[in-house]
XYZ file of C-alpha atoms in Angstrom:
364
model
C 100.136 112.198 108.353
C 96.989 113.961 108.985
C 93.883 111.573 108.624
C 90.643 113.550 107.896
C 87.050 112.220 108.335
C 83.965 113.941 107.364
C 80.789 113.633 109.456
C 77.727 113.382 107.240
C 74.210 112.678 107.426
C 70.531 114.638 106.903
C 69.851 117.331 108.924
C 68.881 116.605 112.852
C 70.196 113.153 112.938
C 72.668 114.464 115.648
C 75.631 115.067 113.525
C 76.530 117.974 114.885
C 76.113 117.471 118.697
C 78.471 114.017 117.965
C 80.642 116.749 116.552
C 80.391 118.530 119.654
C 80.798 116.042 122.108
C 84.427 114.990 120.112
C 84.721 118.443 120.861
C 85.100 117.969 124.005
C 87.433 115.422 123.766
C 89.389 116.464 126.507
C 87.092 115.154 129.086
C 88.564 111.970 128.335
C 91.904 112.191 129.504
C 94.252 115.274 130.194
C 96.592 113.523 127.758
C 94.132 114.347 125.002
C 93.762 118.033 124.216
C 91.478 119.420 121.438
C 91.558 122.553 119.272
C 89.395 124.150 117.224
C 91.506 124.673 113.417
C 88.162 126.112 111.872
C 84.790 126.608 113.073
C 83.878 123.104 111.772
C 87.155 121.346 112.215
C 88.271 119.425 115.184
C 91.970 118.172 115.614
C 91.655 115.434 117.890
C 93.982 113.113 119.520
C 93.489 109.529 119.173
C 92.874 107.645 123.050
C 96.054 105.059 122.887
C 96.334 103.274 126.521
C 99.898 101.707 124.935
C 101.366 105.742 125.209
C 100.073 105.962 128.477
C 101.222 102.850 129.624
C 104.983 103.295 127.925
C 105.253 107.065 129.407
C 104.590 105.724 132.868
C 107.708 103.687 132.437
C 109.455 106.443 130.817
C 108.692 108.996 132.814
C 109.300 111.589 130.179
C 108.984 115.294 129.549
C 106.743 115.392 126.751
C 104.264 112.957 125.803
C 103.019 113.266 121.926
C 99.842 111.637 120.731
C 98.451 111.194 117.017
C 95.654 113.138 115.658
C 93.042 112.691 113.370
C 91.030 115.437 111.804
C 86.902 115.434 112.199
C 84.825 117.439 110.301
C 81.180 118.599 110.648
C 79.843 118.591 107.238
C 76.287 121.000 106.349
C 73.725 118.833 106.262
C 72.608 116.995 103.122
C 69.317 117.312 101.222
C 67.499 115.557 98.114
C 69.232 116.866 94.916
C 72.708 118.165 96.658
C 74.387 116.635 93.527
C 73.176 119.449 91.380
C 73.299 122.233 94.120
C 70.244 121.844 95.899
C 70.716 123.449 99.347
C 74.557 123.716 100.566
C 74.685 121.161 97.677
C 78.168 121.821 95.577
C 79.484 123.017 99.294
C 78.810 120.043 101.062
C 80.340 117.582 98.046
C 83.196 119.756 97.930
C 83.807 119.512 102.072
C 83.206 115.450 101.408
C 85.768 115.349 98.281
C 88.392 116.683 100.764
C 88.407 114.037 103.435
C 90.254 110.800 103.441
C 86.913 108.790 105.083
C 83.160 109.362 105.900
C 81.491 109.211 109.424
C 77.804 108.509 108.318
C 75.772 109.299 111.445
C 72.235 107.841 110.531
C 68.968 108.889 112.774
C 68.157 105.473 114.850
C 65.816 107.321 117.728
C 62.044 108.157 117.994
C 61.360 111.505 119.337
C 58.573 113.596 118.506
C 60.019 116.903 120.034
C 62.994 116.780 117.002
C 61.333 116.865 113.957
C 62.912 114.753 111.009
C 63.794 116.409 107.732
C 61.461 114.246 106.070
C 58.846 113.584 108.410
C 59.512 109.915 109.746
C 62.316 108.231 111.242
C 63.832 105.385 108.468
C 67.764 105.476 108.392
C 67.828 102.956 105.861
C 65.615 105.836 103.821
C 68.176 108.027 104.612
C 71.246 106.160 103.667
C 69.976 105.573 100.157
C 69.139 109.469 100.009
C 73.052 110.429 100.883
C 73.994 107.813 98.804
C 72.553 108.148 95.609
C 73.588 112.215 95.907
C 77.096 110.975 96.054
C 76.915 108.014 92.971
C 75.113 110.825 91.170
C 77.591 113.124 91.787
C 80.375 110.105 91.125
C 78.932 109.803 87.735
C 79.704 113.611 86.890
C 83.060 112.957 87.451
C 83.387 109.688 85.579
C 81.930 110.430 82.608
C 83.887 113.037 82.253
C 86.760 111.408 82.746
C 85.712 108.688 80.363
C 84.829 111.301 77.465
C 88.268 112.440 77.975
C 90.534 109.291 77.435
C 87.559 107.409 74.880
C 89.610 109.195 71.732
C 92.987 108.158 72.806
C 92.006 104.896 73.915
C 90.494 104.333 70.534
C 93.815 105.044 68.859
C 95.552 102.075 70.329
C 96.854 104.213 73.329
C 97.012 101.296 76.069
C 97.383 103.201 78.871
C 94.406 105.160 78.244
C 92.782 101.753 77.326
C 92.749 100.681 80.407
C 91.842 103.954 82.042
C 88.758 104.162 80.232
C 88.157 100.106 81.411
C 88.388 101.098 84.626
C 86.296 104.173 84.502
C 83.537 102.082 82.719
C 83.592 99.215 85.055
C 82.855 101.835 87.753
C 80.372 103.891 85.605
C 78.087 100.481 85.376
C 78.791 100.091 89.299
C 77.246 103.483 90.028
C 74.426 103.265 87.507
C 73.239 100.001 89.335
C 72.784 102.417 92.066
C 75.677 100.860 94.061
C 79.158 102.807 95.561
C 82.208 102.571 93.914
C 83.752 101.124 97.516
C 81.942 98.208 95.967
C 84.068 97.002 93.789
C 87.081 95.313 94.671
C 89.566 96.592 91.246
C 93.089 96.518 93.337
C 95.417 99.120 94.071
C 96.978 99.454 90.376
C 93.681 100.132 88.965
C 92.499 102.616 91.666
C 95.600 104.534 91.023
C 94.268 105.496 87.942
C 91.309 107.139 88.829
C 92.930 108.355 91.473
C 92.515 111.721 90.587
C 88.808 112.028 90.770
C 89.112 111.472 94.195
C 85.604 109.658 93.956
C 83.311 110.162 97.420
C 81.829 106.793 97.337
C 85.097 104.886 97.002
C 86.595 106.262 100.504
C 85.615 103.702 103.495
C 82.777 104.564 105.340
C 81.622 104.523 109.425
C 77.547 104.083 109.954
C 77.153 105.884 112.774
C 73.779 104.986 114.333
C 72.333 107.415 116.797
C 70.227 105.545 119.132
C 68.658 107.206 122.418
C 69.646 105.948 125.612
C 68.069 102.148 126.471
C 69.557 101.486 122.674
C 73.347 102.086 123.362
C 74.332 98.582 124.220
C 72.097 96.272 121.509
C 70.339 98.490 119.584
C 66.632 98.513 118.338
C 64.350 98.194 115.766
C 65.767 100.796 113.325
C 69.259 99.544 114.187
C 68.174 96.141 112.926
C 67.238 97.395 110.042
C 69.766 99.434 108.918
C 72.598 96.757 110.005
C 70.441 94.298 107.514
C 70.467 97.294 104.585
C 74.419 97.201 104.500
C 75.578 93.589 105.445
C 76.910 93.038 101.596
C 79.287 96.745 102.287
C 81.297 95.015 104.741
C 80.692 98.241 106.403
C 81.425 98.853 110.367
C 78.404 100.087 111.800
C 78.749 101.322 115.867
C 75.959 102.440 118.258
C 76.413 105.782 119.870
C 74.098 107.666 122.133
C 74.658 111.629 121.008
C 72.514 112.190 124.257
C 74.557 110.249 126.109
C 77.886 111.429 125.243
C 76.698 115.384 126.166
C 75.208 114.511 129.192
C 79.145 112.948 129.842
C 81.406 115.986 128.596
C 82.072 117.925 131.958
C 81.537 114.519 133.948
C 85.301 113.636 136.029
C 87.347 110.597 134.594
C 85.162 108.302 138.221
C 82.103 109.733 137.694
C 82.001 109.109 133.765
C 83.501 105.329 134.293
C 80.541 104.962 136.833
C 77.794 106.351 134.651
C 79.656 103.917 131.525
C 79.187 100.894 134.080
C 75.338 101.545 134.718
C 74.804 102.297 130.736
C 76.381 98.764 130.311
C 79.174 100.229 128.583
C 83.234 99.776 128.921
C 84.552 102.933 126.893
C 82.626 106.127 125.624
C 81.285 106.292 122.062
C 83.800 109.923 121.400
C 86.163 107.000 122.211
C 85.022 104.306 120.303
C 84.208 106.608 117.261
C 87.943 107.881 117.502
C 89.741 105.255 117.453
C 87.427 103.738 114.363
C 88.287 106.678 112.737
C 91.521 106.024 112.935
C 91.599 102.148 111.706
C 89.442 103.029 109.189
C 92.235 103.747 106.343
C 94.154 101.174 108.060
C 96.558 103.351 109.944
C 98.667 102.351 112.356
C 100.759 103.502 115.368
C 104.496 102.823 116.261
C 106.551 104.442 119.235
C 109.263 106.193 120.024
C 110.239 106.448 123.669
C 112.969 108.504 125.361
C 113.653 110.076 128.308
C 112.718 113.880 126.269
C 109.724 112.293 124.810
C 107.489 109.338 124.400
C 105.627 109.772 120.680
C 103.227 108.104 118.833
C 103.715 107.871 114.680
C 101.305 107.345 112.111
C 101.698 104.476 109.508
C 100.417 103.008 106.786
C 99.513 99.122 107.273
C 102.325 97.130 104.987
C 104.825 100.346 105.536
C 108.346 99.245 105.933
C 110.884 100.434 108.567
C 112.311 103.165 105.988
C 108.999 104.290 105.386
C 108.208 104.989 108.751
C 111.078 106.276 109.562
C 110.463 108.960 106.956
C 107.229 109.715 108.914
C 109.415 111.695 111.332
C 111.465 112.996 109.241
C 112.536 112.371 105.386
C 116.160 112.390 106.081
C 115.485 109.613 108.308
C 114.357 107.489 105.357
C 116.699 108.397 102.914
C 119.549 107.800 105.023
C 117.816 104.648 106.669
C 120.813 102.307 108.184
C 118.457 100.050 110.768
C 115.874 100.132 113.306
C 116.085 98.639 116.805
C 112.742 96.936 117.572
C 110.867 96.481 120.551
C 107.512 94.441 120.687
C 105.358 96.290 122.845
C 104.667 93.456 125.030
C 108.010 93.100 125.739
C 108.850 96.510 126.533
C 105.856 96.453 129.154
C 106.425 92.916 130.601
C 109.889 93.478 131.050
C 110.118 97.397 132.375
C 112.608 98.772 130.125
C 114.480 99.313 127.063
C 117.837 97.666 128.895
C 115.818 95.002 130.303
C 114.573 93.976 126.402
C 118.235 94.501 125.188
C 119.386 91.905 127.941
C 116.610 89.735 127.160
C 117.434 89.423 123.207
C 114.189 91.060 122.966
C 115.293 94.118 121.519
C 115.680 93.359 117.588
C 117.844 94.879 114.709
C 116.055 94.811 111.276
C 116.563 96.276 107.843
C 115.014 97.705 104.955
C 112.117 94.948 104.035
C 111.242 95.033 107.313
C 107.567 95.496 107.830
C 106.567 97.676 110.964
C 104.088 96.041 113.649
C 101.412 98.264 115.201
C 102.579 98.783 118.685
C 106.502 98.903 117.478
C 108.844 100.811 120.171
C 111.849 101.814 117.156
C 114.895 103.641 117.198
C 116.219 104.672 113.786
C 119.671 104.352 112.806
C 120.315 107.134 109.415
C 123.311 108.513 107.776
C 122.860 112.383 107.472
């Protein structure tokens, strides 16, 4: 299941050089490797201490994380939404992605000049966002002027598409994103298609210089009042910081972290948000050839995830054996659970816990 995020912003708000410091990736732990797909794309592993922490009671031969797929996006300027700049490019790279990594400008410095001349990210929000509503609208009117004829003959189906297209058409023309709007899964089904940019969750990104890291600032303040009604995350992240870190050893960087006031990097932090932010989840498989991390859906049931590793699995789907992850760790091994009565069968409806250690039982 490969989750892809988009990083977006104005030019030199450090999008790029967060880009490049998830990059390097690596640094964190030899357990997390990086390559490069595409010049711009990143396939990075998501930090999980619960696959460390399994494999050292393993011990196995292979140890598989999950991934997530970050993306350095051109940077945006006024009038992208009818091709100003890298303009139909950019919108295009956004469309693809699953969720948006908004990296805002939250520093003063005079030796990086800003795009437009003074540092405001709540400015610069509203710029990037009204590109993408604008750009939203193209798509839903369209859409709109396609089912408005069959609607009008009586066609329900297509009665309730065009509903739905023209409760998010008023949305967007109040100058608000579609993410807004709270329509359930049924109805976002059927717009589906138009795989709108402002309805995919978002990330705000601040990039704050170095005294800022831990609280934040002026600008933060302000931009953390801009999008309280979003129910947005928005995370403070140092883009000087995290370069001056890259080729730093796993003591020195935890020692540097300590003195910053910090407990975990911001590559780290911005990861793993990254990876929550569709409301994925992990489950385990553990054995002696390898100790694996999967990649769920929240709400997916044991079939479904067993069809993550393979779709025999979930056609076929007999049981799972389930081990809390707690219990696996407290007690020191798959035996030691099954003595316990800790390790569990369960069926079809059952829905999967993040942190699940499951074995799959399938008829071929």
């Amino acid at each position: 299941m490969a989750l892809q995020c988009g990083i977006v912003g104005l030019p030199n708000v450090g999008k790029s050089t967060l880009f490049n410091c998830l990059s390097s990736a690596k640094a964190e732990s030899a357990n997390y490797p990086f390559c490069t797909i595409e010049p711009n794309v990143g396939t990075i592993t998501v930090p999980d201490e619960r696959l460390e922490k399994i494999s050292d009671l393993v011990n196995p031969q292979k140890i598989q994380p999950t991934t997530v797929e970050i993306v350095d996006i051109a940077g945006l300027v006024k009038g992208a939404s009818k091709g100003e700049g890298l303009g139909n490019q950019f919108l295009g790279n956004i469309r693809n992605t699953n969720a948006i990594l908004h990296v805002v400008r939250c520093f003063d410095d005079n030796n990086i000049t800003h795009v437009d001349g003074s540092v405001d990210p709540v400015r610069d929000k509203e710029i990037i966002d009204t590109e993408l509503q604008l750009k939203d609208l193209e798509a839903i009117d369209a859409k709109i002027l396609k089912v408005k004829k069959l609607a009008e003959t009586g066609n329900k189906e297509a009665r309730v598409v065009f509903d739905v297209a023209s409760i998010i058409k008023e949305t967007l023309e109040q100058g608000k994103s579609a993410r807004s709007l709270e329509l359930g899964e049924s109805k976002w089904e059927l717009v589906k298609d138009l795989n709108l940019l402002t309805a995919k969750p978002v990330l705000y990104v601040c990039n704050v210089d170095d005294a800022s890291v831990a609280n934040g600032n002026q600008h933060t303040s302000a931009f953390i009042d801009s999008v309280k009604e979003e129910n947005a995350q928005v995370m403070f992240v140092s883009a000087e910081i995290e370069s001056e870190m890259i080729d730093m050893d796993a003591e020195d960087r935890d020692l540097f972290l300590d003195d910053m006031g910090l407990t975990e990097s911001g590559v780290s932090r911005i990861i793993k948000a990254a990876y929550k932010l569709l409301k994925y989840r992990t489950y385990f498989t553990a054995g002696e050839k390898e100790v694996r991390a999967w990649t769920i859906t929240e709400g997916n049931t044991a079939p479904q995830a067993a069809g993550v590793i393979h779709t025999d699995f979930e056609k076929g789907f007999i049981r799972a054996e389930v081990m809390a992850y707690e219990d696996f760790i407290s007690l020191g091994s798959e035996a030691k659970c099954r003595e316990a009565g800790k390790l569990r069968v369960e069926g079809k409806e059952y829905i999967v816990e993040d942190g699940d250690i499951m074995h799959f039982r399938f008829n071929v």
